[in-house]
mmCIF file of C-alpha atoms in Angstrom:
data_model
loop_
_atom_site.group_PDB
_atom_site.id
_atom_site.type_symbol
_atom_site.label_atom_id
_atom_site.label_comp_id
_atom_site.label_asym_id
_atom_site.label_seq_id
_atom_site.Cartn_x
_atom_site.Cartn_y
_atom_site.Cartn_z
ATOM 1 C CA UNK S 1 96.496 128.075 93.527
ATOM 2 C CA UNK S 2 94.883 125.844 90.919
ATOM 3 C CA UNK S 3 94.036 122.331 91.999
ATOM 4 C CA UNK S 4 92.565 119.109 90.733
ATOM 5 C CA UNK S 5 89.195 118.302 92.245
ATOM 6 C CA UNK S 6 87.394 114.978 92.458
ATOM 7 C CA UNK S 7 83.839 113.990 93.233
ATOM 8 C CA UNK S 8 82.497 112.258 95.147
ATOM 9 C CA UNK S 9 84.973 111.899 97.971
ATOM 10 C CA UNK S 10 83.457 108.550 98.893
ATOM 11 C CA UNK S 11 81.261 106.257 96.810
ATOM 12 C CA UNK S 12 79.626 103.100 98.054
ATOM 13 C CA UNK S 13 78.108 100.763 95.497
ATOM 14 C CA UNK S 14 76.827 97.239 95.131
ATOM 15 C CA UNK S 15 78.808 94.683 93.161
ATOM 16 C CA UNK S 16 77.775 94.704 89.532
ATOM 17 C CA UNK S 17 76.683 98.313 89.516
ATOM 18 C CA UNK S 18 78.179 100.990 87.301
ATOM 19 C CA UNK S 19 80.038 103.895 88.864
ATOM 20 C CA UNK S 20 81.374 107.103 87.411
ATOM 21 C CA UNK S 21 84.155 108.921 89.184
ATOM 22 C CA UNK S 22 84.564 112.547 88.250
ATOM 23 C CA UNK S 23 87.565 114.796 88.088
ATOM 24 C CA UNK S 24 88.089 118.404 87.136
ATOM 25 C CA UNK S 25 91.705 118.825 86.060
ATOM 26 C CA UNK S 26 93.594 122.090 86.137
ATOM 27 C CA UNK S 27 92.232 124.161 83.306
ATOM 28 C CA UNK S 28 95.240 124.554 81.005
ATOM 29 C CA UNK S 29 96.590 121.039 81.468
ATOM 30 C CA UNK S 30 96.803 118.667 78.541
ATOM 31 C CA UNK S 31 97.570 115.257 80.048
ATOM 32 C CA UNK S 32 95.213 113.403 82.336
ATOM 33 C CA UNK S 33 95.644 110.299 84.405
ATOM 34 C CA UNK S 34 93.848 107.896 86.683
ATOM 35 C CA UNK S 35 95.670 105.995 89.399
ATOM 36 C CA UNK S 36 94.370 103.472 91.896
ATOM 37 C CA UNK S 37 95.476 102.568 95.389
ATOM 38 C CA UNK S 38 94.058 99.496 97.049
ATOM 39 C CA UNK S 39 94.073 99.918 100.825
ATOM 40 C CA UNK S 40 97.580 99.520 102.188
ATOM 41 C CA UNK S 41 99.151 99.021 98.797
ATOM 42 C CA UNK S 42 101.077 101.060 96.256
ATOM 43 C CA UNK S 43 99.664 103.654 93.921
ATOM 44 C CA UNK S 44 99.121 101.990 90.543
ATOM 45 C CA UNK S 45 98.791 103.577 87.129
ATOM 46 C CA UNK S 46 95.530 102.876 85.351
ATOM 47 C CA UNK S 47 95.371 105.063 82.277
ATOM 48 C CA UNK S 48 96.653 108.224 80.643
ATOM 49 C CA UNK S 49 94.681 110.426 78.294
ATOM 50 C CA UNK S 50 95.854 113.052 75.846
ATOM 51 C CA UNK S 51 94.290 114.779 72.877
ATOM 52 C CA UNK S 52 90.954 113.124 73.559
ATOM 53 C CA UNK S 53 92.200 109.593 73.449
ATOM 54 C CA UNK S 54 93.855 107.021 75.652
ATOM 55 C CA UNK S 55 97.633 107.221 75.415
ATOM 56 C CA UNK S 56 98.521 104.288 77.595
ATOM 57 C CA UNK S 57 96.681 101.878 79.851
ATOM 58 C CA UNK S 58 97.789 99.273 82.319
ATOM 59 C CA UNK S 59 96.745 95.645 82.559
ATOM 60 C CA UNK S 60 94.310 96.645 85.294
ATOM 61 C CA UNK S 61 92.397 98.846 82.859
ATOM 62 C CA UNK S 62 90.332 96.135 81.219
ATOM 63 C CA UNK S 63 87.096 96.364 79.252
ATOM 64 C CA UNK S 64 85.152 97.210 82.402
ATOM 65 C CA UNK S 65 86.912 100.558 82.583
ATOM 66 C CA UNK S 66 86.516 103.575 80.352
ATOM 67 C CA UNK S 67 87.522 107.210 80.462
ATOM 68 C CA UNK S 68 86.006 110.244 78.900
ATOM 69 C CA UNK S 69 86.440 113.972 78.725
ATOM 70 C CA UNK S 70 82.868 114.820 77.890
ATOM 71 C CA UNK S 71 82.859 118.589 77.982
ATOM 72 C CA UNK S 72 86.404 119.924 77.918
ATOM 73 C CA UNK S 73 86.585 120.360 81.672
ATOM 74 C CA UNK S 74 85.557 117.105 83.344
ATOM 75 C CA UNK S 75 87.515 113.886 83.111
ATOM 76 C CA UNK S 76 85.623 110.769 84.134
ATOM 77 C CA UNK S 77 86.441 107.177 84.954
ATOM 78 C CA UNK S 78 83.628 104.706 84.490
ATOM 79 C CA UNK S 79 83.595 101.194 85.863
ATOM 80 C CA UNK S 80 80.865 99.337 84.040
ATOM 81 C CA UNK S 81 80.219 96.460 86.425
ATOM 82 C CA UNK S 82 82.030 96.823 89.704
ATOM 83 C CA UNK S 83 83.717 93.940 91.459
ATOM 84 C CA UNK S 84 84.711 93.618 95.088
ATOM 85 C CA UNK S 85 88.355 94.011 94.115
ATOM 86 C CA UNK S 86 87.632 97.415 92.601
ATOM 87 C CA UNK S 87 87.383 98.800 96.118
ATOM 88 C CA UNK S 88 90.205 101.310 96.314
ATOM 89 C CA UNK S 89 91.126 104.957 96.365
ATOM 90 C CA UNK S 90 91.095 106.413 92.875
ATOM 91 C CA UNK S 91 93.271 109.412 92.162
ATOM 92 C CA UNK S 92 92.949 111.688 89.186
ATOM 93 C CA UNK S 93 95.951 113.708 88.052
ATOM 94 C CA UNK S 94 96.653 116.280 85.398
ATOM 95 C CA UNK S 95 99.782 117.743 83.945
ATOM 96 C CA UNK S 96 100.713 120.680 81.794
ATOM 97 C CA UNK S 97 104.347 120.571 80.786
ATOM 98 C CA UNK S 98 105.824 119.546 84.110
ATOM 99 C CA UNK S 99 104.560 118.107 87.332
ATOM 100 C CA UNK S 100 101.580 115.882 87.847
ATOM 101 C CA UNK S 101 99.033 117.429 90.155
ATOM 102 C CA UNK S 102 96.928 114.915 92.016
ATOM 103 C CA UNK S 103 93.402 115.293 93.206
ATOM 104 C CA UNK S 104 92.362 114.322 96.748
ATOM 105 C CA UNK S 105 90.969 110.987 95.592
ATOM 106 C CA UNK S 106 87.658 109.163 95.591
ATOM 107 C CA UNK S 107 87.315 106.228 97.927
ATOM 108 C CA UNK S 108 85.257 103.536 96.199
ATOM 109 C CA UNK S 109 83.744 100.818 98.333
ATOM 110 C CA UNK S 110 82.122 97.882 96.552
ATOM 111 C CA UNK S 111 79.839 95.749 98.705
ATOM 112 C CA UNK Y 1 111.256 97.235 82.776
ATOM 113 C CA UNK Y 2 111.076 100.578 84.499
ATOM 114 C CA UNK Y 3 110.653 100.251 88.241
ATOM 115 C CA UNK Y 4 110.982 102.022 91.556
ATOM 116 C CA UNK Y 5 111.989 100.089 94.645
ATOM 117 C CA UNK Y 6 111.565 101.076 98.257
ATOM 118 C CA UNK Y 7 113.276 98.328 100.238
ATOM 119 C CA UNK Y 8 111.857 99.301 103.620
ATOM 120 C CA UNK Y 9 108.179 98.554 104.148
ATOM 121 C CA UNK Y 10 108.047 100.010 107.643
ATOM 122 C CA UNK Y 11 110.452 102.189 109.601
ATOM 123 C CA UNK Y 12 110.139 103.292 113.208
ATOM 124 C CA UNK Y 13 112.143 106.201 114.578
ATOM 125 C CA UNK Y 14 112.081 108.215 117.756
ATOM 126 C CA UNK Y 15 110.896 111.776 117.683
ATOM 127 C CA UNK Y 16 113.875 114.055 117.194
ATOM 128 C CA UNK Y 17 115.974 111.366 115.548
ATOM 129 C CA UNK Y 18 117.236 111.559 112.004
ATOM 130 C CA UNK Y 19 115.517 109.737 109.161
ATOM 131 C CA UNK Y 20 116.553 108.237 105.872
ATOM 132 C CA UNK Y 21 114.120 106.484 103.546
ATOM 133 C CA UNK Y 22 115.623 104.549 100.677
ATOM 134 C CA UNK Y 23 114.594 104.587 97.049
ATOM 135 C CA UNK Y 24 116.192 102.934 94.051
ATOM 136 C CA UNK Y 25 115.120 103.185 90.454
ATOM 137 C CA UNK Y 26 115.672 101.128 87.358
ATOM 138 C CA UNK Y 27 115.351 103.096 84.153
ATOM 139 C CA UNK Y 28 117.329 103.235 80.926
ATOM 140 C CA UNK Y 29 118.236 106.860 81.536
ATOM 141 C CA UNK Y 30 118.013 108.968 84.661
ATOM 142 C CA UNK Y 31 114.356 109.691 85.191
ATOM 143 C CA UNK Y 32 112.662 112.571 86.905
ATOM 144 C CA UNK Y 33 112.377 111.643 90.590
ATOM 145 C CA UNK Y 34 109.827 112.536 93.239
ATOM 146 C CA UNK Y 35 108.899 111.914 96.843
ATOM 147 C CA UNK Y 36 105.273 112.047 97.947
ATOM 148 C CA UNK Y 37 103.791 111.788 101.421
ATOM 149 C CA UNK Y 38 100.366 110.397 102.255
ATOM 150 C CA UNK Y 39 98.745 110.747 105.649
ATOM 151 C CA UNK Y 40 96.106 108.137 106.543
ATOM 152 C CA UNK Y 41 92.999 108.519 104.392
ATOM 153 C CA UNK Y 42 94.465 111.491 102.600
ATOM 154 C CA UNK Y 43 95.757 112.284 99.138
ATOM 155 C CA UNK Y 44 99.293 112.552 97.835
ATOM 156 C CA UNK Y 45 101.374 115.562 98.724
ATOM 157 C CA UNK Y 46 104.556 116.299 96.787
ATOM 158 C CA UNK Y 47 107.530 116.701 99.111
ATOM 159 C CA UNK Y 48 110.234 117.353 96.548
ATOM 160 C CA UNK Y 49 111.400 116.592 93.034
ATOM 161 C CA UNK Y 50 114.595 116.153 91.085
ATOM 162 C CA UNK Y 51 114.801 117.050 87.416
ATOM 163 C CA UNK Y 52 118.480 117.907 86.937
ATOM 164 C CA UNK Y 53 121.292 119.982 88.393
ATOM 165 C CA UNK Y 54 122.174 120.020 92.067
ATOM 166 C CA UNK Y 55 121.939 116.470 93.361
ATOM 167 C CA UNK Y 56 120.758 117.564 96.800
ATOM 168 C CA UNK Y 57 117.222 118.887 96.614
ATOM 169 C CA UNK Y 58 115.290 120.610 99.324
ATOM 170 C CA UNK Y 59 111.613 120.074 99.851
ATOM 171 C CA UNK Y 60 108.815 121.067 102.121
ATOM 172 C CA UNK Y 61 108.518 120.232 105.818
ATOM 173 C CA UNK Y 62 112.294 120.136 106.261
ATOM 174 C CA UNK Y 63 112.867 117.151 103.979
ATOM 175 C CA UNK Y 64 115.697 116.782 101.524
ATOM 176 C CA UNK Y 65 116.743 114.097 99.078
ATOM 177 C CA UNK Y 66 120.002 113.224 97.435
ATOM 178 C CA UNK Y 67 120.275 111.861 93.927
ATOM 179 C CA UNK Y 68 123.155 109.445 93.401
ATOM 180 C CA UNK Y 69 123.514 108.341 89.816
ATOM 181 C CA UNK Y 70 126.157 105.704 90.614
ATOM 182 C CA UNK Y 71 123.764 103.986 93.009
ATOM 183 C CA UNK Y 72 120.548 104.698 91.089
ATOM 184 C CA UNK Y 73 119.211 106.066 94.337
ATOM 185 C CA UNK Y 74 117.160 108.991 95.526
ATOM 186 C CA UNK Y 75 117.006 108.717 99.302
ATOM 187 C CA UNK Y 76 114.857 110.979 101.424
ATOM 188 C CA UNK Y 77 116.257 112.460 104.609
ATOM 189 C CA UNK Y 78 115.241 114.603 107.523
ATOM 190 C CA UNK Y 79 117.620 115.622 110.316
ATOM 191 C CA UNK Y 80 115.030 115.568 113.099
ATOM 192 C CA UNK Y 81 111.588 114.017 112.756
ATOM 193 C CA UNK Y 82 108.430 115.272 114.370
ATOM 194 C CA UNK Y 83 105.428 113.189 115.440
ATOM 195 C CA UNK Y 84 103.472 114.798 112.588
ATOM 196 C CA UNK Y 85 105.818 113.166 110.064
ATOM 197 C CA UNK Y 86 104.191 109.796 110.688
ATOM 198 C CA UNK Y 87 102.756 108.834 107.307
ATOM 199 C CA UNK Y 88 103.335 106.722 104.204
ATOM 200 C CA UNK Y 89 106.097 107.907 101.912
ATOM 201 C CA UNK Y 90 106.210 107.096 98.235
ATOM 202 C CA UNK Y 91 109.110 107.481 95.867
ATOM 203 C CA UNK Y 92 108.125 107.908 92.225
ATOM 204 C CA UNK Y 93 109.794 108.315 88.857
ATOM 205 C CA UNK Y 94 108.917 109.468 85.375
ATOM 206 C CA UNK Y 95 111.006 108.805 82.253
ATOM 207 C CA UNK Y 96 113.109 111.692 81.111
ATOM 208 C CA UNK Y 97 111.978 113.542 78.054
ATOM 209 C CA UNK Y 98 112.989 117.098 77.320
ATOM 210 C CA UNK Y 99 109.382 118.203 76.981
ATOM 211 C CA UNK Y 100 107.985 115.647 79.426
ATOM 212 C CA UNK Y 101 105.655 114.329 76.785
ATOM 213 C CA UNK Y 102 102.983 111.852 77.615
ATOM 214 C CA UNK Y 103 104.838 109.969 80.292
ATOM 215 C CA UNK Y 104 103.441 108.354 83.382
ATOM 216 C CA UNK Y 105 104.593 108.384 86.966
ATOM 217 C CA UNK Y 106 105.567 105.044 88.485
ATOM 218 C CA UNK Y 107 105.407 104.672 92.245
ATOM 219 C CA UNK Y 108 107.366 102.533 94.633
ATOM 220 C CA UNK Y 109 105.539 100.362 97.141
ATOM 221 C CA UNK Y 110 105.867 102.930 99.899
ATOM 222 C CA UNK Y 111 107.474 103.088 103.321
ATOM 223 C CA UNK Y 112 105.306 103.501 106.381
ATOM 224 C CA UNK Y 113 106.954 105.756 108.961
ATOM 225 C CA UNK Y 114 106.048 105.410 112.613
ATOM 226 C CA UNK Y 115 107.294 107.933 115.158
ATOM 227 C CA UNK Y 116 107.690 106.944 118.777
ATOM 228 C CA UNK Y 117 107.859 109.506 121.587
#
């Protein structure tokens, strides 16, 4: 069964450093998403991506965030200068014409 | 604004007892509706979904949910819970479009389920 994969599973970084979270969506999917879940809180939408551009982004997705699909298979989320409050679980998801399929998540810890 | 509400932050039930987790939505038109489960430190697992048709939908692990348009609700139920059902449960919704389009999923705040022996 096809699945969304994410790497790394856990990333620890120092405040102010750049991080790149990687996702490999399901191969024939067209829509890609990043969600964030701060520990103990709800799952929040960050950004959606379709046809090689951002379709929608939330207020959380400020100038420190960017997304890219560099090679037709990977889908990345970059945080340019991490803050303590960026510590969270980040979920990637992809969709063809129906359901969203979520990856297992990357736990980001900012020290 | 589109929203999903889960009124119960935390529910405790005894093993073997029945369970109902509440979910209400606020959308202009009936959205697609989902329930996800998340075990501690884990990802999101889809329990069941409602797109249209029969208002009682069956999911995995013995869960079911009933869509009630008049109440804008999509409550999750299980007749007899097991200790392994202890987890966080999220209701979610996506706006209805015939071809899904580029819509996003909006989650409720979650309900933490504790099972006591």
